[in-house]
Short mmCIF file of C-alpha atoms and ligand atoms in Angstrom, two decimals:
data_model
loop_
_atom_site.label_atom_id
_atom_site.label_comp_id
_atom_site.label_asym_id
_atom_site.label_seq_id
_atom_site.Cartn_x
_atom_site.Cartn_y
_atom_site.Cartn_z
CA MET A 712 -18.26 3.91 -17.47
CA LYS A 713 -15.47 3.62 -19.98
CA TYR A 714 -14.35 0.14 -18.87
CA LYS A 715 -16.42 -2.78 -17.64
CA ARG A 716 -13.61 -4.84 -16.08
CA ILE A 717 -10.39 -3.36 -14.75
CA LEU A 718 -7.28 -4.40 -12.90
CA LEU A 719 -6.24 -1.75 -10.43
CA LYS A 720 -2.59 -1.83 -9.38
CA LEU A 721 -1.91 -0.05 -6.12
CA SER A 722 1.49 0.77 -4.75
CA GLY A 723 2.39 -0.53 -1.32
CA GLU A 724 4.58 2.49 -0.73
CA SER A 725 1.69 4.86 -1.33
CA LEU A 726 -0.19 3.11 1.45
CA MET A 727 2.33 4.58 3.89
CA GLY A 728 0.91 8.04 3.36
CA ASP A 729 3.07 10.35 5.43
CA LYS A 730 4.31 7.58 7.65
CA ALA A 731 7.81 6.11 7.40
CA PHE A 732 6.62 2.53 7.46
CA GLY A 733 3.47 0.43 7.33
CA ILE A 734 -0.08 1.44 6.59
CA ASP A 735 -1.59 4.87 6.97
CA ASN A 736 -5.25 4.38 7.84
CA ASN A 737 -6.32 7.63 6.21
CA ARG A 738 -4.71 6.67 2.93
CA LEU A 739 -6.18 3.18 3.11
CA SER A 740 -9.64 4.58 3.74
CA GLN A 741 -9.23 7.11 0.94
CA TYR A 742 -8.33 4.32 -1.49
CA ALA A 743 -11.29 2.24 -0.34
CA ASN A 744 -13.60 5.23 -0.87
CA GLN A 745 -12.35 5.70 -4.42
CA ILE A 746 -12.82 2.00 -5.16
CA LYS A 747 -16.32 2.14 -3.69
CA GLU A 748 -17.22 4.99 -6.05
CA ILE A 749 -16.58 2.87 -9.14
CA TYR A 750 -17.90 -0.32 -7.51
CA GLU A 751 -21.25 1.42 -7.11
CA GLN A 752 -21.20 2.16 -10.83
CA GLY A 753 -21.01 -1.56 -11.54
CA VAL A 754 -17.38 -1.74 -12.66
CA GLU A 755 -15.82 -5.19 -12.21
CA ILE A 756 -12.71 -4.57 -10.15
CA ALA A 757 -9.69 -6.76 -9.51
CA ILE A 758 -6.83 -5.37 -7.46
CA VAL A 759 -3.15 -6.17 -7.10
CA ILE A 760 -1.27 -4.35 -4.38
CA GLY A 761 2.46 -4.08 -3.77
CA GLY A 762 4.27 -4.58 -0.49
CA GLY A 763 7.06 -2.01 -0.54
CA ASN A 764 5.74 -0.22 2.55
CA ILE A 765 6.55 -3.34 4.55
CA PHE A 766 9.29 -5.24 2.77
CA ARG A 767 11.08 -5.22 -0.56
CA GLY A 768 12.85 -8.27 -1.94
CA VAL A 769 15.78 -6.30 -3.37
CA GLN A 770 16.47 -4.78 0.02
CA ALA A 771 17.01 -8.27 1.41
CA GLU A 772 19.69 -8.96 -1.18
CA GLU A 773 21.60 -5.88 -0.05
CA GLY A 774 21.68 -7.37 3.44
CA GLY A 775 23.20 -10.57 2.11
CA MET A 776 19.97 -12.54 2.06
CA ASP A 777 19.15 -14.81 -0.81
CA ARG A 778 17.08 -12.99 -3.45
CA THR A 779 14.42 -15.68 -3.62
CA HIS A 780 14.06 -15.68 0.16
CA GLY A 781 13.61 -11.93 0.15
CA ASP A 782 11.09 -12.12 -2.67
CA TYR A 783 8.94 -14.56 -0.70
CA MET A 784 9.04 -12.18 2.26
CA GLY A 785 7.90 -9.44 -0.13
CA MET A 786 4.99 -11.64 -1.26
CA LEU A 787 3.92 -12.03 2.35
CA ALA A 788 4.11 -8.24 2.71
CA THR A 789 1.63 -7.87 -0.15
CA MET A 790 -0.74 -10.21 1.69
CA ILE A 791 -0.71 -7.92 4.72
CA ASN A 792 -1.67 -4.98 2.51
CA ALA A 793 -4.26 -7.05 0.67
CA MET A 794 -5.88 -8.07 3.96
CA ALA A 795 -5.91 -4.46 5.15
CA LEU A 796 -7.47 -3.35 1.89
CA GLN A 797 -10.11 -6.07 2.03
CA ALA A 798 -11.04 -5.04 5.57
CA ALA A 799 -11.25 -1.38 4.54
CA LEU A 800 -13.47 -2.23 1.58
CA GLU A 801 -15.80 -4.40 3.59
CA SER A 802 -16.12 -1.78 6.34
CA LYS A 803 -17.56 0.46 3.62
CA GLY A 804 -19.99 -2.18 2.40
CA VAL A 805 -17.97 -3.25 -0.63
CA GLN A 806 -18.21 -7.02 -1.14
CA SER A 807 -14.82 -8.53 -1.74
CA ARG A 808 -12.86 -11.76 -1.97
CA LEU A 809 -9.17 -12.24 -1.34
CA GLN A 810 -7.17 -14.77 -3.32
CA SER A 811 -3.56 -15.64 -2.68
CA ALA A 812 -0.99 -16.92 -5.15
CA ILE A 813 0.67 -18.77 -2.28
CA GLU A 814 -1.65 -21.15 -0.52
CA MET A 815 -2.61 -19.92 2.94
CA LYS A 816 -6.11 -21.20 3.07
CA GLU A 817 -6.85 -20.12 6.62
CA ILE A 818 -6.61 -16.50 5.50
CA ALA A 819 -7.45 -16.39 1.82
CA GLU A 820 -8.89 -18.39 -1.00
CA PRO A 821 -6.25 -19.93 -3.21
CA TYR A 822 -5.91 -18.25 -6.58
CA VAL A 823 -8.26 -19.96 -9.00
CA ARG A 824 -8.77 -18.04 -12.21
CA ARG A 825 -12.25 -19.26 -13.00
CA ARG A 826 -13.41 -18.59 -9.49
CA ALA A 827 -11.96 -15.08 -9.56
CA VAL A 828 -13.89 -14.40 -12.75
CA ARG A 829 -17.11 -15.71 -11.14
CA HIS A 830 -16.60 -13.38 -8.19
CA LEU A 831 -16.19 -10.45 -10.57
CA GLU A 832 -19.33 -11.43 -12.45
CA LYS A 833 -21.19 -11.50 -9.14
CA GLY A 834 -20.04 -7.97 -8.42
CA ARG A 835 -17.37 -8.72 -5.85
CA VAL A 836 -14.07 -6.90 -5.80
CA VAL A 837 -11.29 -9.48 -6.05
CA VAL A 838 -7.99 -8.70 -4.36
CA PHE A 839 -5.05 -10.78 -5.54
CA GLY A 840 -2.34 -11.19 -2.93
CA ALA A 841 1.18 -12.68 -2.90
CA GLY A 842 2.14 -11.38 -6.34
CA THR A 843 2.55 -14.12 -8.92
CA GLY A 844 3.69 -16.53 -6.20
CA ASN A 845 7.15 -16.66 -7.79
CA PRO A 846 10.40 -14.95 -6.96
CA TYR A 847 11.97 -12.60 -9.54
CA PHE A 848 8.58 -11.17 -10.47
CA THR A 849 7.32 -7.79 -9.33
CA THR A 850 3.78 -6.96 -8.35
CA ASP A 851 3.56 -5.03 -11.62
CA SER A 852 4.14 -8.35 -13.36
CA ALA A 853 1.48 -9.92 -11.17
CA ALA A 854 -0.89 -7.13 -12.17
CA SER A 855 -0.17 -7.67 -15.88
CA LEU A 856 -0.52 -11.42 -15.62
CA ARG A 857 -3.76 -11.37 -13.63
CA ALA A 858 -5.23 -8.67 -15.86
CA ILE A 859 -4.60 -10.81 -18.93
CA GLU A 860 -5.88 -13.96 -17.24
CA ILE A 861 -9.19 -12.39 -16.21
CA ASN A 862 -9.59 -10.49 -19.50
CA ALA A 863 -9.47 -7.05 -17.93
CA GLU A 864 -9.72 -4.28 -20.51
CA VAL A 865 -7.05 -2.16 -18.91
CA ILE A 866 -4.56 -1.90 -16.06
CA LEU A 867 -4.98 1.23 -14.00
CA LYS A 868 -1.66 1.87 -12.34
CA GLY A 869 -2.25 4.16 -9.39
CA THR A 870 0.91 6.01 -8.44
CA ARG A 871 2.03 9.24 -6.85
CA VAL A 872 2.73 10.90 -10.19
CA ASP A 873 -0.03 12.06 -12.48
CA GLY A 874 1.24 10.40 -15.65
CA ILE A 875 4.23 9.85 -17.89
CA TYR A 876 6.40 12.85 -18.70
CA THR A 877 8.87 13.56 -21.49
CA GLU A 878 11.53 13.80 -18.77
CA ASP A 879 11.62 13.68 -14.99
CA PRO A 880 9.53 16.74 -14.04
CA GLU A 881 11.42 17.07 -10.77
CA LYS A 882 14.66 17.53 -12.70
CA ASN A 883 13.33 19.48 -15.66
CA PRO A 884 10.40 21.85 -15.00
CA ASP A 885 9.81 22.10 -18.77
CA ALA A 886 8.94 18.42 -19.02
CA THR A 887 5.47 17.82 -20.44
CA LYS A 888 3.01 15.04 -19.78
CA TYR A 889 1.80 12.63 -22.43
CA ASP A 890 -1.94 12.02 -22.66
CA VAL A 891 -1.37 8.99 -24.88
CA ILE A 892 1.85 7.20 -25.78
CA SER A 893 2.56 3.91 -27.54
CA PHE A 894 4.40 0.99 -25.98
CA ASP A 895 7.06 1.38 -28.67
CA ASP A 896 7.59 5.05 -27.85
CA VAL A 897 7.86 4.34 -24.13
CA TYR A 898 10.52 1.78 -24.93
CA GLY A 899 12.28 3.85 -27.59
CA LYS A 900 12.51 6.92 -25.39
CA GLY A 901 13.66 4.92 -22.37
CA LEU A 902 10.70 6.06 -20.25
CA LYS A 903 9.77 4.02 -17.25
CA VAL A 904 6.25 2.73 -16.72
CA MET A 905 6.72 -0.77 -15.32
CA ASP A 906 9.58 -3.23 -15.28
CA MET A 907 10.24 -4.86 -18.65
CA THR A 908 8.62 -8.20 -17.79
CA ALA A 909 5.35 -6.51 -16.86
CA PHE A 910 5.58 -4.02 -19.72
CA THR A 911 6.20 -6.70 -22.35
CA LEU A 912 3.32 -8.83 -21.10
CA CYS A 913 0.99 -5.87 -21.58
CA LYS A 914 2.36 -4.97 -24.99
CA GLU A 915 2.23 -8.49 -26.37
CA ASN A 916 -1.28 -9.04 -25.11
CA ASP A 917 -2.52 -5.66 -26.25
CA LEU A 918 -3.46 -4.57 -22.76
CA PRO A 919 -3.42 -0.80 -22.27
CA ILE A 920 -2.02 0.75 -19.08
CA VAL A 921 -3.28 3.98 -17.58
CA VAL A 922 -0.79 5.62 -15.24
CA PHE A 923 -2.53 8.08 -12.94
CA ASP A 924 -2.30 9.72 -9.54
CA MET A 925 -4.34 7.61 -7.15
CA ASP A 926 -3.48 9.83 -4.20
CA THR A 927 -5.82 12.57 -5.41
CA PRO A 928 -9.33 11.61 -4.32
CA GLY A 929 -11.80 11.40 -7.18
CA ASN A 930 -9.20 10.51 -9.81
CA LEU A 931 -10.17 6.87 -10.13
CA VAL A 932 -13.76 7.63 -10.99
CA LYS A 933 -12.53 10.26 -13.47
CA VAL A 934 -10.44 7.66 -15.29
CA LEU A 935 -13.48 5.39 -15.50
CA SER A 936 -15.65 8.29 -16.68
CA GLY A 937 -13.28 8.81 -19.60
CA GLU A 938 -11.91 12.14 -18.38
CA GLN A 939 -8.36 12.96 -19.39
CA VAL A 940 -6.50 11.92 -16.26
CA GLY A 941 -2.98 10.49 -16.34
CA THR A 942 -1.35 8.89 -19.36
CA ILE A 943 -2.57 5.94 -21.39
CA VAL A 944 0.00 3.55 -22.89
CA ARG A 945 -1.25 1.38 -25.74
CA ASN A 946 -0.21 -0.25 -28.96
P1 GTP B 1553 -20.25 -18.25 -4.39
O1 GTP B 1553 -20.02 -19.69 -4.30
O2 GTP B 1553 -20.14 -17.73 -5.77
O3 GTP B 1553 -21.44 -17.76 -3.67
O4 GTP B 1553 -18.98 -17.54 -3.70
P2 GTP B 1553 -18.59 -17.37 -2.19
O5 GTP B 1553 -17.21 -16.82 -2.22
O6 GTP B 1553 -19.55 -16.56 -1.41
O7 GTP B 1553 -18.65 -18.83 -1.65
P3 GTP B 1553 -17.76 -19.69 -0.73
O8 GTP B 1553 -18.70 -20.49 0.07
O9 GTP B 1553 -16.73 -20.34 -1.56
O10 GTP B 1553 -16.99 -18.63 0.22
C1 GTP B 1553 -17.57 -18.08 1.37
C2 GTP B 1553 -16.51 -17.26 2.09
O11 GTP B 1553 -15.42 -18.11 2.43
C3 GTP B 1553 -15.93 -16.13 1.25
O12 GTP B 1553 -15.63 -15.03 2.06
C4 GTP B 1553 -14.65 -16.73 0.71
O13 GTP B 1553 -13.67 -15.75 0.44
C5 GTP B 1553 -14.23 -17.62 1.86
N1 GTP B 1553 -13.44 -18.75 1.37
C6 GTP B 1553 -13.75 -19.61 0.40
N2 GTP B 1553 -12.76 -20.49 0.19
C7 GTP B 1553 -11.79 -20.19 1.08
C8 GTP B 1553 -10.49 -20.73 1.38
O14 GTP B 1553 -10.01 -21.69 0.80
N3 GTP B 1553 -9.81 -20.12 2.39
C9 GTP B 1553 -10.30 -19.05 3.06
N4 GTP B 1553 -9.55 -18.50 4.01
N5 GTP B 1553 -11.49 -18.51 2.80
C10 GTP B 1553 -12.23 -19.07 1.82
#
């Protein structure tokens, strides 16, 4: 496998599948199957999952709610997804541990970096819930931060698109996909990969990001096998 330790970032919205809200069991199971494929190859896997299928902090602000309040609700939403993912993984025989950035010890271990690393070394998938535990940070930032903390070699950002394009392919059919692009070029061309906080953390810590389509079964193992799937962003 191309990488020994990875941080997989999954989108909460993708978990909806074709539903308008919540968790689509088929999609959840499909994700768990893909994770199992690389788990069986001995890859050390940490996962951060978003919560947009349940609640988004920014949406709360539109309704007049305090931004920080909304962000905490969003963090709880990620815990619901993280718990669902852990259950799906374990039903397939994948050993996992769930750690939360906000203490809720009846449901999850508290986030302890050294313990998370031990779990990975013992071959357990570690799911990190509740984002960074702080308002004003996205789950992409949580993914970048955790990846750096646990010395992951790469962030694999699973999305609905199959990589980064020169332009929005839905607006311009002539847009072409990058196989590799530098952080500086992403910035210079105004392309969007992650929010700036997350993006800068990756750039400054020399952590590459692979953007790929997680909704196509088999893609995750292809990325790990070194096949040209998605776009890699690096220094
Ligand atoms: P090792 O000590 O490396 O064997 O790891 P372990 O995770 O198997 O040991 P531990 O006895 O710490 O955990 C056993 C189970 O309890 C695991 O499923 C943990 O995720 C869970 N667990 C441990 N600490 C907590 C906690 O503070 N809260 C909750 N809810 N679960 C916990």
